[in-house]
């Protein structure tokens, strides 16, 4: 993937020109999966020393099915596997007959000298600009969540901040009730090490994956075991005011192939729900004017709705303080009551 475009089974190459030297890039093309020569790259990020961050594997299930992909996490009890087709498989080890570790999913590049020079020239110049918007991506990358599954949640899922579109936080599940609630015991615990304060997030659970957040960071966890599938983070903003400055974040929204959350400096951004790779980023307000954001976005049909925070601390709103973005392209459609654009 490069700047939100491409496949999800491979690494994010958006900063490969910053993170690796030309020699390391060429080595990766000619000998995929090899430990980068010369150790770390230009910024210390290029050479990982211990091989691939996520190892390539072929998994043979006891059912007879074979899945080839990337092991996002593996223990003696379970395996979180991102398949080459972009689907995510949360496997228990008693389902697995054999795991064969491979050097890489990527084949060796076969190219003429001119083609290799052109490819090297392109890759060695890939560097994203800090704060720049990721390009809009209209197509889905991998299996997606339908709005119907959010409006009418499947049993065992909690696909939006309040559980469903009514906002009443009621669950129809009946396995836990007044007769056995006193017997509940912890099954697993996951710590967010970078959280600056007590969490205010409502976990969102879709297709067996739990999404939790702190300020400017998100984790995807296997809901059965608490095993981390991916982690995304960006630096906290400086010189903010109000609740955004205190490090509050209340969670995510999910739609299609994406997870949506806000940053402390009033940006709304989309991550791929199986990998955590950044797909797009939209600025809602100027944080230099003390606007921030802490709330969990909501989805309504094809719109992702989010807004700014701080009105209870002297930060007054502005036309467009509640905004709706097309979840695929990040184009803003909801502005303010006097606008001629579409509004809720």
mmCIF file of C-alpha atoms in Angstrom:
data_model
loop_
_atom_site.group_PDB
_atom_site.id
_atom_site.type_symbol
_atom_site.label_atom_id
_atom_site.label_comp_id
_atom_site.label_asym_id
_atom_site.label_seq_id
_atom_site.Cartn_x
_atom_site.Cartn_y
_atom_site.Cartn_z
ATOM 1 C CA UNK A 1 0.000 0.000 0.000
ATOM 2 C CA UNK A 2 1.165 3.527 -0.820
ATOM 3 C CA UNK A 3 -0.672 6.526 0.687
ATOM 4 C CA UNK A 4 -3.856 4.556 1.240
ATOM 5 C CA UNK A 5 -3.894 2.857 -2.177
ATOM 6 C CA UNK A 6 -3.047 -0.741 -3.008
ATOM 7 C CA UNK A 7 -3.373 -4.089 -1.259
ATOM 8 C CA UNK A 8 -3.323 -4.795 2.462
ATOM 9 C CA UNK A 9 -1.338 -8.049 2.619
ATOM 10 C CA UNK A 10 1.942 -6.238 1.953
ATOM 11 C CA UNK A 11 3.693 -3.524 3.974
ATOM 12 C CA UNK A 12 2.879 0.179 3.854
ATOM 13 C CA UNK A 13 5.479 1.673 1.492
ATOM 14 C CA UNK A 14 4.444 5.308 1.934
ATOM 15 C CA UNK A 15 7.747 6.142 3.661
ATOM 16 C CA UNK A 16 10.027 3.471 2.246
ATOM 17 C CA UNK A 17 12.305 6.136 0.716
ATOM 18 C CA UNK A 18 12.717 7.692 4.159
ATOM 19 C CA UNK A 19 13.082 4.473 6.124
ATOM 20 C CA UNK A 20 15.399 2.429 3.907
ATOM 21 C CA UNK A 21 18.500 3.099 1.887
ATOM 22 C CA UNK A 22 18.470 2.415 -1.872
ATOM 23 C CA UNK A 23 20.651 -0.651 -1.279
ATOM 24 C CA UNK A 24 18.141 -2.054 1.216
ATOM 25 C CA UNK A 25 15.235 -1.410 -1.153
ATOM 26 C CA UNK A 26 16.995 -3.188 -3.994
ATOM 27 C CA UNK A 27 17.844 -6.108 -1.713
ATOM 28 C CA UNK A 28 14.176 -6.430 -0.720
ATOM 29 C CA UNK A 29 13.179 -6.553 -4.388
ATOM 30 C CA UNK A 30 15.783 -9.136 -5.356
ATOM 31 C CA UNK A 31 15.636 -11.207 -2.158
ATOM 32 C CA UNK A 32 12.211 -10.720 -0.503
ATOM 33 C CA UNK A 33 12.065 -11.506 3.184
ATOM 34 C CA UNK A 34 15.796 -11.139 3.813
ATOM 35 C CA UNK A 35 16.999 -9.117 6.807
ATOM 36 C CA UNK A 36 17.987 -5.657 5.463
ATOM 37 C CA UNK A 37 21.720 -5.364 4.840
ATOM 38 C CA UNK A 38 23.519 -2.876 7.042
ATOM 39 C CA UNK A 39 21.043 -3.060 9.931
ATOM 40 C CA UNK A 40 18.729 -0.097 10.347
ATOM 41 C CA UNK A 41 17.921 2.249 7.501
ATOM 42 C CA UNK A 42 18.111 6.013 7.252
ATOM 43 C CA UNK A 43 15.940 6.663 10.307
ATOM 44 C CA UNK A 44 16.488 3.504 12.312
ATOM 45 C CA UNK A 45 13.214 2.040 11.029
ATOM 46 C CA UNK A 46 14.457 0.131 8.039
ATOM 47 C CA UNK A 47 16.276 -2.865 9.440
ATOM 48 C CA UNK A 48 14.317 -4.860 11.961
ATOM 49 C CA UNK A 49 17.144 -7.265 12.762
ATOM 50 C CA UNK A 50 14.816 -10.179 13.475
ATOM 51 C CA UNK A 51 13.337 -10.644 10.020
ATOM 52 C CA UNK A 52 9.844 -9.718 8.867
ATOM 53 C CA UNK A 53 7.590 -7.870 11.304
ATOM 54 C CA UNK A 54 4.690 -10.124 10.302
ATOM 55 C CA UNK A 55 5.879 -13.538 9.049
ATOM 56 C CA UNK A 56 4.446 -15.118 5.927
ATOM 57 C CA UNK A 57 2.764 -18.453 6.595
ATOM 58 C CA UNK A 58 0.703 -21.172 4.951
ATOM 59 C CA UNK A 59 -1.853 -22.618 7.360
ATOM 60 C CA UNK A 60 -3.497 -25.991 6.816
ATOM 61 C CA UNK A 61 -6.717 -26.393 8.793
ATOM 62 C CA UNK A 62 -8.094 -29.641 10.133
ATOM 63 C CA UNK A 63 -11.097 -29.080 7.871
ATOM 64 C CA UNK A 64 -8.753 -29.471 4.884
ATOM 65 C CA UNK A 65 -8.726 -25.788 3.913
ATOM 66 C CA UNK A 66 -5.376 -24.103 3.236
ATOM 67 C CA UNK A 67 -4.866 -20.368 3.811
ATOM 68 C CA UNK A 68 -1.746 -18.421 2.819
ATOM 69 C CA UNK A 69 -1.081 -15.013 4.292
ATOM 70 C CA UNK A 70 0.526 -12.958 7.063
ATOM 71 C CA UNK A 71 0.512 -14.003 10.722
ATOM 72 C CA UNK A 72 -0.447 -10.800 12.544
ATOM 73 C CA UNK A 73 0.009 -12.583 15.865
ATOM 74 C CA UNK A 74 0.525 -16.165 16.985
ATOM 75 C CA UNK A 75 0.611 -17.947 20.326
ATOM 76 C CA UNK A 76 0.423 -21.516 21.554
ATOM 77 C CA UNK A 77 -3.366 -21.119 21.638
ATOM 78 C CA UNK A 78 -4.409 -18.986 18.675
ATOM 79 C CA UNK A 79 -3.396 -17.368 15.398
ATOM 80 C CA UNK A 80 -4.556 -14.104 13.813
ATOM 81 C CA UNK A 81 -4.043 -14.505 10.061
ATOM 82 C CA UNK A 82 -4.445 -11.854 7.332
ATOM 83 C CA UNK A 83 -4.949 -13.894 4.159
ATOM 84 C CA UNK A 84 -3.493 -12.934 0.801
ATOM 85 C CA UNK A 85 -7.020 -12.101 -0.418
ATOM 86 C CA UNK A 86 -7.421 -9.464 2.334
ATOM 87 C CA UNK A 87 -9.693 -11.470 4.650
ATOM 88 C CA UNK A 88 -8.928 -11.848 8.360
ATOM 89 C CA UNK A 89 -9.051 -15.242 10.087
ATOM 90 C CA UNK A 90 -9.125 -15.524 13.890
ATOM 91 C CA UNK A 91 -8.079 -19.130 14.431
ATOM 92 C CA UNK A 92 -7.804 -21.303 17.519
ATOM 93 C CA UNK A 93 -4.899 -23.744 17.434
ATOM 94 C CA UNK A 94 -7.231 -26.737 17.721
ATOM 95 C CA UNK A 95 -8.532 -25.717 14.286
ATOM 96 C CA UNK A 96 -5.004 -25.769 12.841
ATOM 97 C CA UNK A 97 -3.285 -28.900 11.563
ATOM 98 C CA UNK A 98 -0.047 -27.274 10.397
ATOM 99 C CA UNK A 99 1.622 -23.852 10.126
ATOM 100 C CA UNK A 100 4.412 -23.579 7.560
ATOM 101 C CA UNK A 101 6.508 -20.415 7.883
ATOM 102 C CA UNK A 102 7.730 -18.856 4.640
ATOM 103 C CA UNK A 103 10.333 -16.245 3.843
ATOM 104 C CA UNK A 104 7.909 -13.868 2.127
ATOM 105 C CA UNK A 105 4.647 -13.736 0.181
ATOM 106 C CA UNK A 106 6.350 -11.493 -2.357
ATOM 107 C CA UNK A 107 7.997 -13.155 -5.364
ATOM 108 C CA UNK A 108 11.466 -12.127 -6.452
ATOM 109 C CA UNK A 109 11.323 -9.195 -8.876
ATOM 110 C CA UNK A 110 12.260 -10.163 -12.425
ATOM 111 C CA UNK A 111 12.968 -6.977 -14.370
ATOM 112 C CA UNK A 112 15.274 -5.563 -17.012
ATOM 113 C CA UNK A 113 18.001 -3.150 -15.852
ATOM 114 C CA UNK A 114 15.937 -0.189 -17.074
ATOM 115 C CA UNK A 115 12.783 -1.418 -15.347
ATOM 116 C CA UNK A 116 14.721 -1.927 -12.110
ATOM 117 C CA UNK A 117 16.180 1.596 -12.310
ATOM 118 C CA UNK A 118 12.716 3.067 -12.823
ATOM 119 C CA UNK A 119 11.259 1.039 -9.949
ATOM 120 C CA UNK A 120 14.132 2.031 -7.666
ATOM 121 C CA UNK A 121 13.737 5.702 -8.606
ATOM 122 C CA UNK A 122 10.059 5.546 -7.672
ATOM 123 C CA UNK A 123 10.433 3.657 -4.389
ATOM 124 C CA UNK A 124 13.453 5.575 -3.129
ATOM 125 C CA UNK A 125 11.492 8.840 -3.418
ATOM 126 C CA UNK A 126 8.432 7.670 -1.476
ATOM 127 C CA UNK A 127 8.169 9.889 1.586
ATOM 128 C CA UNK A 128 4.924 11.209 3.014
ATOM 129 C CA UNK A 129 4.810 14.817 4.160
ATOM 130 C CA UNK A 130 3.960 15.189 7.885
ATOM 131 C CA UNK A 131 0.482 16.645 8.267
ATOM 132 C CA UNK A 132 -0.360 16.204 4.587
ATOM 133 C CA UNK A 133 -3.697 14.664 3.656
ATOM 134 C CA UNK A 134 -3.711 11.098 2.459
ATOM 135 C CA UNK A 135 -5.344 10.834 -0.968
ATOM 136 C CA UNK A 136 -8.982 9.818 -1.081
ATOM 137 C CA UNK A 137 -9.601 6.177 -1.985
ATOM 138 C CA UNK A 138 -13.017 5.411 -3.460
ATOM 139 C CA UNK A 139 -12.735 1.620 -3.746
ATOM 140 C CA UNK A 140 -12.838 -0.860 -0.895
ATOM 141 C CA UNK A 141 -9.733 -2.881 -0.023
ATOM 142 C CA UNK A 142 -10.929 -6.245 1.252
ATOM 143 C CA UNK A 143 -14.233 -7.380 2.811
ATOM 144 C CA UNK A 144 -16.434 -4.606 4.187
ATOM 145 C CA UNK A 145 -19.107 -4.000 6.846
ATOM 146 C CA UNK A 146 -22.519 -2.990 5.489
ATOM 147 C CA UNK A 147 -24.490 -0.158 7.060
ATOM 148 C CA UNK A 148 -27.340 -2.651 7.498
ATOM 149 C CA UNK A 149 -25.113 -4.604 9.915
ATOM 150 C CA UNK A 150 -24.670 -1.428 11.969
ATOM 151 C CA UNK A 151 -28.305 -0.379 11.891
ATOM 152 C CA UNK A 152 -29.351 -3.953 12.762
ATOM 153 C CA UNK A 153 -26.396 -5.502 14.648
ATOM 154 C CA UNK A 154 -25.682 -9.210 14.459
ATOM 155 C CA UNK A 155 -25.892 -11.119 17.766
ATOM 156 C CA UNK A 156 -22.679 -10.646 19.741
ATOM 157 C CA UNK A 157 -21.540 -7.541 17.890
ATOM 158 C CA UNK A 158 -21.353 -3.938 19.145
ATOM 159 C CA UNK A 159 -20.730 -2.112 15.865
ATOM 160 C CA UNK A 160 -21.161 1.506 16.954
ATOM 161 C CA UNK A 161 -20.575 3.724 19.992
ATOM 162 C CA UNK A 162 -24.023 3.106 21.523
ATOM 163 C CA UNK A 163 -24.350 -0.454 20.252
ATOM 164 C CA UNK A 164 -27.059 0.421 17.734
ATOM 165 C CA UNK A 165 -28.491 3.431 15.954
ATOM 166 C CA UNK A 166 -31.168 4.027 18.633
ATOM 167 C CA UNK A 167 -28.493 5.038 21.142
ATOM 168 C CA UNK A 168 -30.103 3.152 24.040
ATOM 169 C CA UNK A 169 -27.129 0.805 24.598
ATOM 170 C CA UNK A 170 -29.476 -2.150 25.067
ATOM 171 C CA UNK A 171 -28.217 -5.636 24.194
ATOM 172 C CA UNK A 172 -30.720 -8.438 23.499
ATOM 173 C CA UNK A 173 -28.180 -11.105 24.533
ATOM 174 C CA UNK A 174 -29.439 -13.235 27.420
ATOM 175 C CA UNK A 175 -26.553 -15.552 28.340
ATOM 176 C CA UNK A 176 -25.559 -13.166 31.141
ATOM 177 C CA UNK A 177 -28.529 -12.447 33.394
ATOM 178 C CA UNK A 178 -29.519 -11.677 36.983
ATOM 179 C CA UNK A 179 -28.963 -15.277 38.069
ATOM 180 C CA UNK A 180 -25.328 -15.594 36.968
ATOM 181 C CA UNK A 181 -23.905 -12.077 36.753
ATOM 182 C CA UNK A 182 -22.263 -12.494 40.180
ATOM 183 C CA UNK A 183 -20.153 -15.339 38.749
ATOM 184 C CA UNK A 184 -18.497 -13.259 36.045
ATOM 185 C CA UNK A 185 -14.692 -13.366 36.127
ATOM 186 C CA UNK A 186 -11.959 -11.739 34.008
ATOM 187 C CA UNK A 187 -11.096 -13.672 30.852
ATOM 188 C CA UNK A 188 -8.261 -11.439 29.627
ATOM 189 C CA UNK A 189 -6.841 -7.964 30.121
ATOM 190 C CA UNK A 190 -5.157 -5.631 27.646
ATOM 191 C CA UNK A 191 -3.215 -2.533 28.703
ATOM 192 C CA UNK A 192 -2.887 0.583 26.537
ATOM 193 C CA UNK A 193 0.623 1.591 27.606
ATOM 194 C CA UNK A 194 0.564 5.072 26.077
ATOM 195 C CA UNK A 195 -2.747 6.217 27.584
ATOM 196 C CA UNK A 196 -2.182 9.501 29.479
ATOM 197 C CA UNK A 197 -5.334 9.154 31.619
ATOM 198 C CA UNK A 198 -8.199 6.832 32.463
ATOM 199 C CA UNK A 199 -9.895 5.514 29.322
ATOM 200 C CA UNK A 200 -13.294 6.850 28.200
ATOM 201 C CA UNK A 201 -13.578 4.596 25.154
ATOM 202 C CA UNK A 202 -16.523 2.330 24.379
ATOM 203 C CA UNK A 203 -15.095 -0.788 22.677
ATOM 204 C CA UNK A 204 -16.586 -1.522 19.251
ATOM 205 C CA UNK A 205 -16.820 -5.206 18.242
ATOM 206 C CA UNK A 206 -17.340 -6.324 14.636
ATOM 207 C CA UNK A 207 -16.666 -9.785 13.154
ATOM 208 C CA UNK A 208 -14.816 -10.919 16.270
ATOM 209 C CA UNK A 209 -12.471 -7.909 16.331
ATOM 210 C CA UNK A 210 -12.566 -5.366 19.169
ATOM 211 C CA UNK A 211 -11.431 -1.785 18.500
ATOM 212 C CA UNK A 212 -10.278 0.360 21.436
ATOM 213 C CA UNK A 213 -8.647 3.780 21.525
ATOM 214 C CA UNK A 214 -6.770 6.318 23.559
ATOM 215 C CA UNK A 215 -5.813 9.774 22.337
ATOM 216 C CA UNK A 216 -4.405 9.529 18.774
ATOM 217 C CA UNK A 217 -4.025 5.756 18.882
ATOM 218 C CA UNK A 218 -6.147 2.714 18.118
ATOM 219 C CA UNK A 219 -5.789 -1.002 18.730
ATOM 220 C CA UNK A 220 -7.525 -3.919 17.035
ATOM 221 C CA UNK A 221 -7.781 -6.968 19.304
ATOM 222 C CA UNK A 222 -9.004 -10.536 18.926
ATOM 223 C CA UNK A 223 -12.120 -10.252 21.110
ATOM 224 C CA UNK A 224 -11.821 -13.851 22.323
ATOM 225 C CA UNK A 225 -8.259 -13.612 23.634
ATOM 226 C CA UNK A 226 -7.289 -9.920 23.756
ATOM 227 C CA UNK A 227 -4.439 -10.642 21.343
ATOM 228 C CA UNK A 228 -3.287 -7.540 19.452
ATOM 229 C CA UNK A 229 -3.886 -7.626 15.685
ATOM 230 C CA UNK A 230 -2.626 -4.130 14.880
ATOM 231 C CA UNK A 231 -1.815 -0.795 16.497
ATOM 232 C CA UNK A 232 -1.914 2.693 14.947
ATOM 233 C CA UNK A 233 -0.633 5.863 16.589
ATOM 234 C CA UNK A 234 0.343 9.437 15.793
ATOM 235 C CA UNK A 235 2.059 12.012 18.070
ATOM 236 C CA UNK A 236 -0.108 14.056 20.432
ATOM 237 C CA UNK A 237 -0.607 17.683 19.437
ATOM 238 C CA UNK A 238 0.934 20.448 21.489
ATOM 239 C CA UNK A 239 -0.599 23.678 22.862
ATOM 240 C CA UNK A 240 -4.198 22.460 22.756
ATOM 241 C CA UNK A 241 -6.904 23.637 25.168
ATOM 242 C CA UNK A 242 -9.798 21.920 26.901
ATOM 243 C CA UNK A 243 -10.665 18.244 26.985
ATOM 244 C CA UNK A 244 -8.713 17.445 23.801
ATOM 245 C CA UNK A 245 -5.541 18.551 25.600
ATOM 246 C CA UNK A 246 -6.202 16.105 28.433
ATOM 247 C CA UNK A 247 -5.972 13.067 26.168
ATOM 248 C CA UNK A 248 -9.598 11.951 25.877
ATOM 249 C CA UNK A 249 -10.822 9.751 23.025
ATOM 250 C CA UNK A 250 -14.132 7.913 23.083
ATOM 251 C CA UNK A 251 -13.766 5.387 20.288
ATOM 252 C CA UNK A 252 -14.275 4.545 16.636
ATOM 253 C CA UNK A 253 -16.896 3.986 13.968
ATOM 254 C CA UNK A 254 -16.734 1.136 11.464
ATOM 255 C CA UNK A 255 -18.084 1.003 7.908
ATOM 256 C CA UNK A 256 -16.958 -0.841 4.809
ATOM 257 C CA UNK A 257 -13.313 -1.844 5.079
ATOM 258 C CA UNK A 258 -12.496 1.084 7.393
ATOM 259 C CA UNK A 259 -12.291 2.222 10.996
ATOM 260 C CA UNK A 260 -12.849 5.948 11.617
ATOM 261 C CA UNK A 261 -11.612 7.996 14.575
ATOM 262 C CA UNK A 262 -10.801 11.587 15.475
ATOM 263 C CA UNK A 263 -7.490 13.057 16.590
ATOM 264 C CA UNK A 264 -6.906 15.558 19.382
ATOM 265 C CA UNK A 265 -6.286 18.323 16.798
ATOM 266 C CA UNK A 266 -9.718 17.940 15.132
ATOM 267 C CA UNK A 267 -8.882 15.594 12.268
ATOM 268 C CA UNK A 268 -11.072 12.698 11.172
ATOM 269 C CA UNK A 269 -9.140 9.829 9.622
ATOM 270 C CA UNK A 270 -9.801 6.387 8.195
ATOM 271 C CA UNK A 271 -7.755 3.254 8.873
ATOM 272 C CA UNK A 272 -8.049 -0.144 7.237
ATOM 273 C CA UNK A 273 -9.942 -2.304 9.705
ATOM 274 C CA UNK A 274 -7.710 -5.376 9.289
ATOM 275 C CA UNK A 275 -4.279 -3.690 9.170
ATOM 276 C CA UNK A 276 -4.515 -0.208 10.725
ATOM 277 C CA UNK A 277 -2.995 1.380 7.604
ATOM 278 C CA UNK A 278 -3.993 5.019 7.041
ATOM 279 C CA UNK A 279 -6.369 5.424 4.080
ATOM 280 C CA UNK A 280 -7.411 9.076 4.351
ATOM 281 C CA UNK A 281 -7.259 12.090 6.677
ATOM 282 C CA UNK A 282 -9.574 15.139 6.791
ATOM 283 C CA UNK A 283 -9.173 18.313 8.860
ATOM 284 C CA UNK A 284 -12.423 19.418 10.521
ATOM 285 C CA UNK A 285 -11.148 22.608 12.197
ATOM 286 C CA UNK A 286 -7.969 24.578 12.900
ATOM 287 C CA UNK A 287 -6.439 23.332 16.158
ATOM 288 C CA UNK A 288 -4.408 26.560 16.401
ATOM 289 C CA UNK A 289 -7.733 28.232 17.227
ATOM 290 C CA UNK A 290 -8.094 25.789 20.155
ATOM 291 C CA UNK A 291 -10.440 23.388 18.395
ATOM 292 C CA UNK A 292 -9.973 19.714 19.162
ATOM 293 C CA UNK A 293 -11.993 16.524 18.987
ATOM 294 C CA UNK A 294 -12.627 13.644 21.386
ATOM 295 C CA UNK A 295 -15.914 11.978 20.387
ATOM 296 C CA UNK A 296 -16.501 8.687 18.606
ATOM 297 C CA UNK A 297 -17.709 9.255 15.017
ATOM 298 C CA UNK A 298 -21.081 7.878 13.936
ATOM 299 C CA UNK A 299 -22.037 6.444 10.548
ATOM 300 C CA UNK A 300 -25.341 7.132 8.788
ATOM 301 C CA UNK A 301 -25.765 5.376 5.455
ATOM 302 C CA UNK A 302 -22.684 6.519 3.463
ATOM 303 C CA UNK A 303 -21.696 9.356 5.795
ATOM 304 C CA UNK A 304 -19.258 9.427 8.697
ATOM 305 C CA UNK A 305 -20.399 12.157 11.096
ATOM 306 C CA UNK A 306 -17.968 13.837 13.509
ATOM 307 C CA UNK A 307 -17.375 17.231 15.067
ATOM 308 C CA UNK A 308 -15.246 19.405 17.328
ATOM 309 C CA UNK A 309 -15.155 19.530 21.129
ATOM 310 C CA UNK A 310 -14.643 22.117 23.851
ATOM 311 C CA UNK A 311 -17.921 24.052 23.808
ATOM 312 C CA UNK A 312 -18.289 23.484 27.542
ATOM 313 C CA UNK A 313 -14.922 25.147 28.141
ATOM 314 C CA UNK A 314 -15.305 28.390 26.204
ATOM 315 C CA UNK A 315 -14.470 27.041 22.745
ATOM 316 C CA UNK A 316 -17.487 28.092 20.742
ATOM 317 C CA UNK A 317 -18.629 26.337 17.624
ATOM 318 C CA UNK A 318 -18.722 27.586 14.052
ATOM 319 C CA UNK A 319 -20.752 26.852 10.922
ATOM 320 C CA UNK A 320 -19.861 23.273 10.035
ATOM 321 C CA UNK A 321 -18.917 22.209 13.564
ATOM 322 C CA UNK A 322 -20.806 18.957 12.881
ATOM 323 C CA UNK A 323 -19.633 17.491 9.602
ATOM 324 C CA UNK A 324 -20.430 14.452 7.486
ATOM 325 C CA UNK A 325 -17.857 12.853 5.193
ATOM 326 C CA UNK A 326 -18.325 10.313 2.434
ATOM 327 C CA UNK A 327 -16.699 7.251 3.981
ATOM 328 C CA UNK A 328 -14.991 6.279 0.714
ATOM 329 C CA UNK A 329 -13.688 9.628 -0.560
ATOM 330 C CA UNK A 330 -13.675 11.839 2.617
ATOM 331 C CA UNK A 331 -15.609 14.548 0.715
ATOM 332 C CA UNK A 332 -17.601 16.692 3.166
ATOM 333 C CA UNK A 333 -21.366 16.716 2.556
ATOM 334 C CA UNK A 334 -22.789 17.965 5.843
ATOM 335 C CA UNK A 335 -21.915 21.578 6.656
ATOM 336 C CA UNK A 336 -24.355 23.809 8.556
ATOM 337 C CA UNK A 337 -28.113 24.531 8.600
ATOM 338 C CA UNK A 338 -27.912 27.455 6.158
ATOM 339 C CA UNK A 339 -25.764 25.524 3.697
ATOM 340 C CA UNK A 340 -27.159 24.326 0.418
ATOM 341 C CA UNK A 341 -25.335 21.034 0.835
ATOM 342 C CA UNK A 342 -26.971 17.851 2.086
ATOM 343 C CA UNK A 343 -27.682 17.806 5.804
ATOM 344 C CA UNK A 344 -29.120 15.370 8.341
#
